[in-house]
PDB file of C-alpha atoms in Angstrom:
ATOM      1  CA  GLU A   1      45.025  16.600  23.797  1.00  0.00           C
ATOM      2  CA  THR A   2      48.136  17.816  22.054  1.00  0.00           C
ATOM      3  CA  PRO A   3      51.124  15.548  21.602  1.00  0.00           C
ATOM      4  CA  SER A   4      54.048  16.211  23.778  1.00  0.00           C
ATOM      5  CA  PHE A   5      57.393  17.492  22.646  1.00  0.00           C
ATOM      6  CA  VAL A   6      59.017  13.997  22.783  1.00  0.00           C
ATOM      7  CA  ASP A   7      56.147  12.558  20.733  1.00  0.00           C
ATOM      8  CA  ARG A   8      56.660  15.119  18.137  1.00  0.00           C
ATOM      9  CA  LEU A   9      60.346  14.429  18.028  1.00  0.00           C
ATOM     10  CA  ALA A  10      59.672  10.714  17.555  1.00  0.00           C
ATOM     11  CA  VAL A  11      57.328  11.362  14.607  1.00  0.00           C
ATOM     12  CA  ALA A  12      59.841  13.726  12.960  1.00  0.00           C
ATOM     13  CA  ALA A  13      62.603  11.112  13.438  1.00  0.00           C
ATOM     14  CA  ARG A  14      60.459   8.374  11.778  1.00  0.00           C
ATOM     15  CA  ARG A  15      59.673  10.784   8.879  1.00  0.00           C
ATOM     16  CA  ARG A  16      63.382  11.420   8.375  1.00  0.00           C
ATOM     17  CA  ALA A  17      64.090   7.741   8.413  1.00  0.00           C
ATOM     18  CA  ARG A  18      61.389   6.983   5.880  1.00  0.00           C
ATOM     19  CA  ARG A  19      62.624   9.886   3.516  1.00  0.00           C
ATOM     20  CA  LYS A  20      66.149   8.464   3.897  1.00  0.00           C
ATOM     21  CA  LEU A  21      64.957   5.011   2.763  1.00  0.00           C
ATOM     22  CA  GLU A  22      62.976   6.525  -0.093  1.00  0.00           C
ATOM     23  CA  ASP A  23      65.929   8.564  -1.246  1.00  0.00           C
ATOM     24  CA  ALA A  24      68.245   5.473  -0.989  1.00  0.00           C
ATOM     25  CA  ALA A  25      65.810   3.360  -3.069  1.00  0.00           C
ATOM     26  CA  PRO A  26      65.991   4.015  -6.893  1.00  0.00           C
ATOM     27  CA  PRO A  27      62.974   5.326  -8.544  1.00  0.00           C
ATOM     28  CA  PRO A  28      60.979   2.730 -10.561  1.00  0.00           C
ATOM     29  CA  GLU A  29      62.125   4.097 -13.909  1.00  0.00           C
ATOM     30  CA  MET A  30      65.771   3.707 -12.857  1.00  0.00           C
ATOM     31  CA  LEU A  31      65.379  -0.039 -12.139  1.00  0.00           C
ATOM     32  CA  GLU A  32      65.877  -0.662 -15.932  1.00  0.00           C
ATOM     33  CA  CYS A  33      69.311   1.051 -15.826  1.00  0.00           C
ATOM     34  CA  THR A  34      71.892  -1.483 -15.012  1.00  0.00           C
ATOM     35  CA  PHE A  35      75.115   0.407 -15.862  1.00  0.00           C
ATOM     36  CA  SER A  36      77.247   1.447 -12.925  1.00  0.00           C
ATOM     37  CA  PRO A  37      80.559   2.911 -13.704  1.00  0.00           C
ATOM     38  CA  ALA A  38      83.756   1.549 -12.144  1.00  0.00           C
ATOM     39  CA  ILE A  39      85.562   4.380 -10.405  1.00  0.00           C
ATOM     40  CA  SER A  40      89.174   3.909  -9.491  1.00  0.00           C
ATOM     41  CA  ASP A  41      90.440   4.662  -5.977  1.00  0.00           C
ATOM     42  CA  LEU A  42      92.389   7.658  -7.247  1.00  0.00           C
ATOM     43  CA  ALA A  43      89.312   9.086  -8.842  1.00  0.00           C
ATOM     44  CA  ALA A  44      87.232   8.406  -5.729  1.00  0.00           C
ATOM     45  CA  ARG A  45      89.728  10.396  -3.600  1.00  0.00           C
ATOM     46  CA  ARG A  46      89.643  13.349  -5.904  1.00  0.00           C
ATOM     47  CA  ALA A  47      87.422  16.291  -5.168  1.00  0.00           C
ATOM     48  CA  SER A  48      84.387  16.460  -7.420  1.00  0.00           C
ATOM     49  CA  ARG A  49      84.383  19.218 -10.062  1.00  0.00           C
ATOM     50  CA  SER A  50      81.592  21.525 -11.000  1.00  0.00           C
ATOM     51  CA  VAL A  51      79.967  21.790 -14.367  1.00  0.00           C
ATOM     52  CA  ASP A  52      81.910  25.035 -15.152  1.00  0.00           C
ATOM     53  CA  GLU A  53      85.233  23.293 -14.333  1.00  0.00           C
ATOM     54  CA  LEU A  54      84.390  20.315 -16.496  1.00  0.00           C
ATOM     55  CA  SER A  55      83.332  22.563 -19.359  1.00  0.00           C
ATOM     56  CA  THR A  56      86.443  24.734 -19.136  1.00  0.00           C
ATOM     57  CA  GLY A  57      88.689  21.702 -18.909  1.00  0.00           C
ATOM     58  CA  ASP A  58      87.023  20.142 -22.071  1.00  0.00           C
ATOM     59  CA  ALA A  59      87.367  23.421 -23.962  1.00  0.00           C
ATOM     60  CA  LEU A  60      91.069  23.731 -23.057  1.00  0.00           C
ATOM     61  CA  ARG A  61      91.800  20.145 -24.013  1.00  0.00           C
ATOM     62  CA  GLN A  62      89.976  20.564 -27.331  1.00  0.00           C
ATOM     63  CA  GLN A  63      91.843  23.837 -28.019  1.00  0.00           C
ATOM     64  CA  THR A  64      95.176  22.288 -27.222  1.00  0.00           C
ATOM     65  CA  SER A  65      94.581  19.244 -29.451  1.00  0.00           C
ATOM     66  CA  ARG A  66      93.440  21.655 -32.288  1.00  0.00           C
ATOM     67  CA  ARG A  67      96.622  23.562 -31.935  1.00  0.00           C
ATOM     68  CA  LEU A  68      98.742  20.421 -32.004  1.00  0.00           C
ATOM     69  CA  LEU A  69      97.006  19.198 -35.124  1.00  0.00           C
ATOM     70  CA  LYS A  70      97.630  22.501 -36.834  1.00  0.00           C
ATOM     71  CA  LEU A  71     101.227  22.551 -35.890  1.00  0.00           C
ATOM     72  CA  ARG A  72     101.720  19.010 -37.128  1.00  0.00           C
ATOM     73  CA  ALA A  73     100.012  19.846 -40.427  1.00  0.00           C
ATOM     74  CA  ASP A  74     102.239  22.971 -40.857  1.00  0.00           C
ATOM     75  CA  HIS A  75     105.356  21.009 -40.073  1.00  0.00           C
ATOM     76  CA  ASP A  76     104.397  18.276 -42.621  1.00  0.00           C
ATOM     77  CA  GLU A  77     103.649  20.915 -45.241  1.00  0.00           C
ATOM     78  CA  ARG A  78     106.983  22.628 -44.683  1.00  0.00           C
ATOM     79  CA  ARG A  79     108.822  19.313 -44.857  1.00  0.00           C
ATOM     80  CA  ALA A  80     107.137  18.631 -48.226  1.00  0.00           C
ATOM     81  CA  HIS A  81     108.254  21.940 -49.702  1.00  0.00           C
ATOM     82  CA  SER A  82     112.079  21.842 -49.968  1.00  0.00           C
ATOM     83  CA  PHE A  83     112.615  25.166 -51.744  1.00  0.00           C
ATOM     84  CA  LYS A  84     115.143  27.396 -50.023  1.00  0.00           C
ATOM     85  CA  PRO A  85     115.884  30.658 -51.838  1.00  0.00           C
ATOM     86  CA  ASP A  86     119.428  31.939 -52.247  1.00  0.00           C
ATOM     87  CA  LEU A  87     119.628  35.122 -50.260  1.00  0.00           C
ATOM     88  CA  LEU A  88     122.296  37.649 -51.124  1.00  0.00           C
ATOM     89  CA  ALA A  89     124.356  39.260 -48.338  1.00  0.00           C
ATOM     90  CA  ALA A  90     125.091  42.281 -50.543  1.00  0.00           C
ATOM     91  CA  PRO A  91     123.346  43.795 -53.568  1.00  0.00           C
ATOM     92  CA  ARG A  92     124.549  42.744 -56.982  1.00  0.00           C
ATOM     93  CA  PRO A  93     126.964  45.290 -58.493  1.00  0.00           C
ATOM     94  CA  HIS A  94     125.045  45.757 -61.833  1.00  0.00           C
ATOM     95  CA  ALA A  95     121.642  46.268 -60.202  1.00  0.00           C
ATOM     96  CA  GLN A  96     120.299  49.844 -60.090  1.00  0.00           C
ATOM     97  CA  SER A  97     117.519  51.438 -58.154  1.00  0.00           C
ATOM     98  CA  LYS A  98     114.480  52.315 -60.189  1.00  0.00           C
ATOM     99  CA  LEU A  99     114.176  55.660 -58.386  1.00  0.00           C
ATOM    100  CA  ARG A 100     117.882  56.545 -58.745  1.00  0.00           C
ATOM    101  CA  LEU A 101     117.579  59.077 -55.994  1.00  0.00           C
ATOM    102  CA  THR A 102     121.400  59.009 -55.241  1.00  0.00           C
ATOM    103  CA  SER A 103     122.627  58.810 -58.808  1.00  0.00           C
ATOM    104  CA  ALA A 104     120.276  61.286 -60.611  1.00  0.00           C
ATOM    105  CA  PRO A 105     118.008  63.091 -58.128  1.00  0.00           C
ATOM    106  CA  GLU A 106     117.410  66.046 -60.462  1.00  0.00           C
ATOM    107  CA  THR A 107     115.662  63.988 -63.133  1.00  0.00           C
ATOM    108  CA  TYR A 108     113.377  62.182 -60.644  1.00  0.00           C
ATOM    109  CA  LEU A 109     110.248  64.433 -61.358  1.00  0.00           C
ATOM    110  CA  ASP A 110     110.890  64.265 -65.161  1.00  0.00           C
ATOM    111  CA  ARG A 111     111.055  60.524 -64.959  1.00  0.00           C
ATOM    112  CA  LEU A 112     107.840  60.354 -62.942  1.00  0.00           C
ATOM    113  CA  LYS A 113     106.073  62.625 -65.462  1.00  0.00           C
ATOM    114  CA  ARG A 114     107.299  60.491 -68.441  1.00  0.00           C
ATOM    115  CA  GLU A 115     106.186  57.349 -66.732  1.00  0.00           C
ATOM    116  CA  ASN A 116     102.802  58.793 -65.954  1.00  0.00           C
ATOM    117  CA  ASP A 117     102.388  60.063 -69.582  1.00  0.00           C
ATOM    118  CA  ARG A 118     103.281  56.657 -70.910  1.00  0.00           C
ATOM    119  CA  ARG A 119     100.800  54.964 -68.543  1.00  0.00           C
ATOM    120  CA  LEU A 120      98.025  57.309 -69.652  1.00  0.00           C
ATOM    121  CA  GLU A 121      98.825  56.779 -73.319  1.00  0.00           C
ATOM    122  CA  ASN A 122      98.711  53.040 -72.788  1.00  0.00           C
ATOM    123  CA  ARG A 123      95.333  53.369 -71.045  1.00  0.00           C
ATOM    124  CA  ARG A 124      93.963  55.595 -73.810  1.00  0.00           C
ATOM    125  CA  ARG A 125      95.145  53.123 -76.550  1.00  0.00           C
ATOM    126  CA  SER A 126      93.584  50.170 -74.743  1.00  0.00           C
ATOM    127  CA  GLN A 127      90.306  52.131 -74.287  1.00  0.00           C
ATOM    128  CA  LEU A 128      90.287  52.932 -78.055  1.00  0.00           C
ATOM    129  CA  ASP A 129      90.915  49.206 -78.864  1.00  0.00           C
ATOM    130  CA  ARG A 130      88.129  48.229 -76.538  1.00  0.00           C
ATOM    131  CA  ASP A 131      85.741  50.726 -78.159  1.00  0.00           C
ATOM    132  CA  SER A 132      86.649  49.644 -81.655  1.00  0.00           C
ATOM    133  CA  ARG A 133      85.992  45.956 -80.733  1.00  0.00           C
ATOM    134  CA  LEU A 134      82.627  47.005 -79.278  1.00  0.00           C
ATOM    135  CA  LEU A 135      81.732  48.952 -82.404  1.00  0.00           C
ATOM    136  CA  ALA A 136      82.735  45.992 -84.621  1.00  0.00           C
ATOM    137  CA  ASP A 137      80.185  43.920 -82.788  1.00  0.00           C
ATOM    138  CA  ALA A 138      77.467  46.537 -83.258  1.00  0.00           C
ATOM    139  CA  THR A 139      75.625  45.685 -86.390  1.00  0.00           C
ATOM    140  CA  PHE A 140      72.460  47.666 -86.043  1.00  0.00           C
ATOM    141  CA  GLN A 141      71.750  50.147 -88.923  1.00  0.00           C
ATOM    142  CA  PRO A 142      68.349  51.625 -88.768  1.00  0.00           C
ATOM    143  CA  ALA A 143      66.423  51.952 -92.023  1.00  0.00           C
ATOM    144  CA  THR A 144      65.192  55.537 -92.496  1.00  0.00           C
ATOM    145  CA  THR A 145      62.801  56.953 -95.063  1.00  0.00           C
ATOM    146  CA  ARG A 146      63.089  60.211 -96.808  1.00  0.00           C
ATOM    147  CA  CYS A 147      60.806  62.974 -95.615  1.00  0.00           C
ATOM    148  CA  PRO A 148      58.001  63.927 -98.074  1.00  0.00           C
ATOM    149  CA  THR A 149      58.529  67.253 -99.919  1.00  0.00           C
ATOM    150  CA  TYR A 150      55.307  68.876 -98.588  1.00  0.00           C
ATOM    151  CA  ILE A 151      56.467  68.375 -94.979  1.00  0.00           C
ATOM    152  CA  LYS A 152      59.888  69.961 -95.929  1.00  0.00           C
ATOM    153  CA  ARG A 153      57.969  72.976 -97.397  1.00  0.00           C
ATOM    154  CA  ILE A 154      55.840  73.355 -94.260  1.00  0.00           C
ATOM    155  CA  ALA A 155      58.943  73.167 -92.064  1.00  0.00           C
ATOM    156  CA  ARG A 156      60.825  75.822 -94.201  1.00  0.00           C
ATOM    157  CA  GLY A 157      57.689  78.052 -94.019  1.00  0.00           C
ATOM    158  CA  MET A 158      57.500  77.731 -90.274  1.00  0.00           C
ATOM    159  CA  ALA A 159      61.300  78.567 -89.935  1.00  0.00           C
ATOM    160  CA  LEU A 160      60.819  81.665 -92.122  1.00  0.00           C
ATOM    161  CA  ALA A 161      57.801  82.772 -90.148  1.00  0.00           C
ATOM    162  CA  LYS A 162      59.810  82.450 -86.797  1.00  0.00           C
ATOM    163  CA  GLN A 163      62.632  84.387 -88.333  1.00  0.00           C
ATOM    164  CA  ALA A 164      60.310  87.277 -89.468  1.00  0.00           C
ATOM    165  CA  ASP A 165      58.719  87.343 -86.009  1.00  0.00           C
ATOM    166  CA  ARG A 166      62.038  87.706 -84.303  1.00  0.00           C
ATOM    167  CA  ALA A 167      63.037  90.479 -86.668  1.00  0.00           C
ATOM    168  CA  ALA A 168      59.732  92.327 -86.078  1.00  0.00           C
ATOM    169  CA  ARG A 169      60.167  92.014 -82.295  1.00  0.00           C
ATOM    170  CA  SER A 170      63.693  93.405 -82.329  1.00  0.00           C
ATOM    171  CA  ASP A 171      62.516  96.391 -84.483  1.00  0.00           C
ATOM    172  CA  LEU A 172      59.757  96.974 -81.971  1.00  0.00           C
ATOM    173  CA  ASP A 173      62.124  96.920 -79.069  1.00  0.00           C
ATOM    174  CA  LEU A 174      64.424  99.355 -80.748  1.00  0.00           C
ATOM    175  CA  ALA A 175      61.549 101.864 -81.426  1.00  0.00           C
ATOM    176  CA  SER A 176      60.170 101.631 -77.931  1.00  0.00           C
ATOM    177  CA  GLU A 177      63.505 102.593 -76.354  1.00  0.00           C
ATOM    178  CA  ARG A 178      63.860 106.223 -75.247  1.00  0.00           C
ATOM    179  CA  PRO A 179      66.489 108.164 -76.932  1.00  0.00           C
ATOM    180  CA  GLY A 180      69.680 108.484 -74.877  1.00  0.00           C
ATOM    181  CA  TRP A 181      70.163 112.249 -75.440  1.00  0.00           C
ATOM    182  CA  ARG A 182      67.294 113.412 -73.197  1.00  0.00           C
TER     183      ARG A 182
END
């Protein structure tokens, strides 16, 4: 026979009660843990925060404290350096502009060219100095031997043979050309 509806409700209620008791009892591995935090009344009344809210709050607090530390360090550094330059309200009367666009605008390009030429000359001079220092450090002098006379004779004979061959070819080219009057 199948249990009645009321019987099934009673069984379900007993199961719920047993689960509630099991959930309320700490697991055996937690019996060793004896720490229980003391929460103030104000904290108990507050709404609990999610992991995201906790993480964001920690990040903001850390960023703020970092900024404060940096500002304090900058303030201490500025206090340590007491130099304050004298700033002029107006330019000095004997100072001139290097460009002199208002006083001598017609010579501007000539002055630029002279400056460029002077700069190129200085660069060339410094390059020559650098090269001469490098050559002073170079001490290698290869030892060479004189070429034997029979090899010089062979080379001279080959050069004469090539020269004669070129002359013969140029004569042959002239002879094979057709006369221009026909």
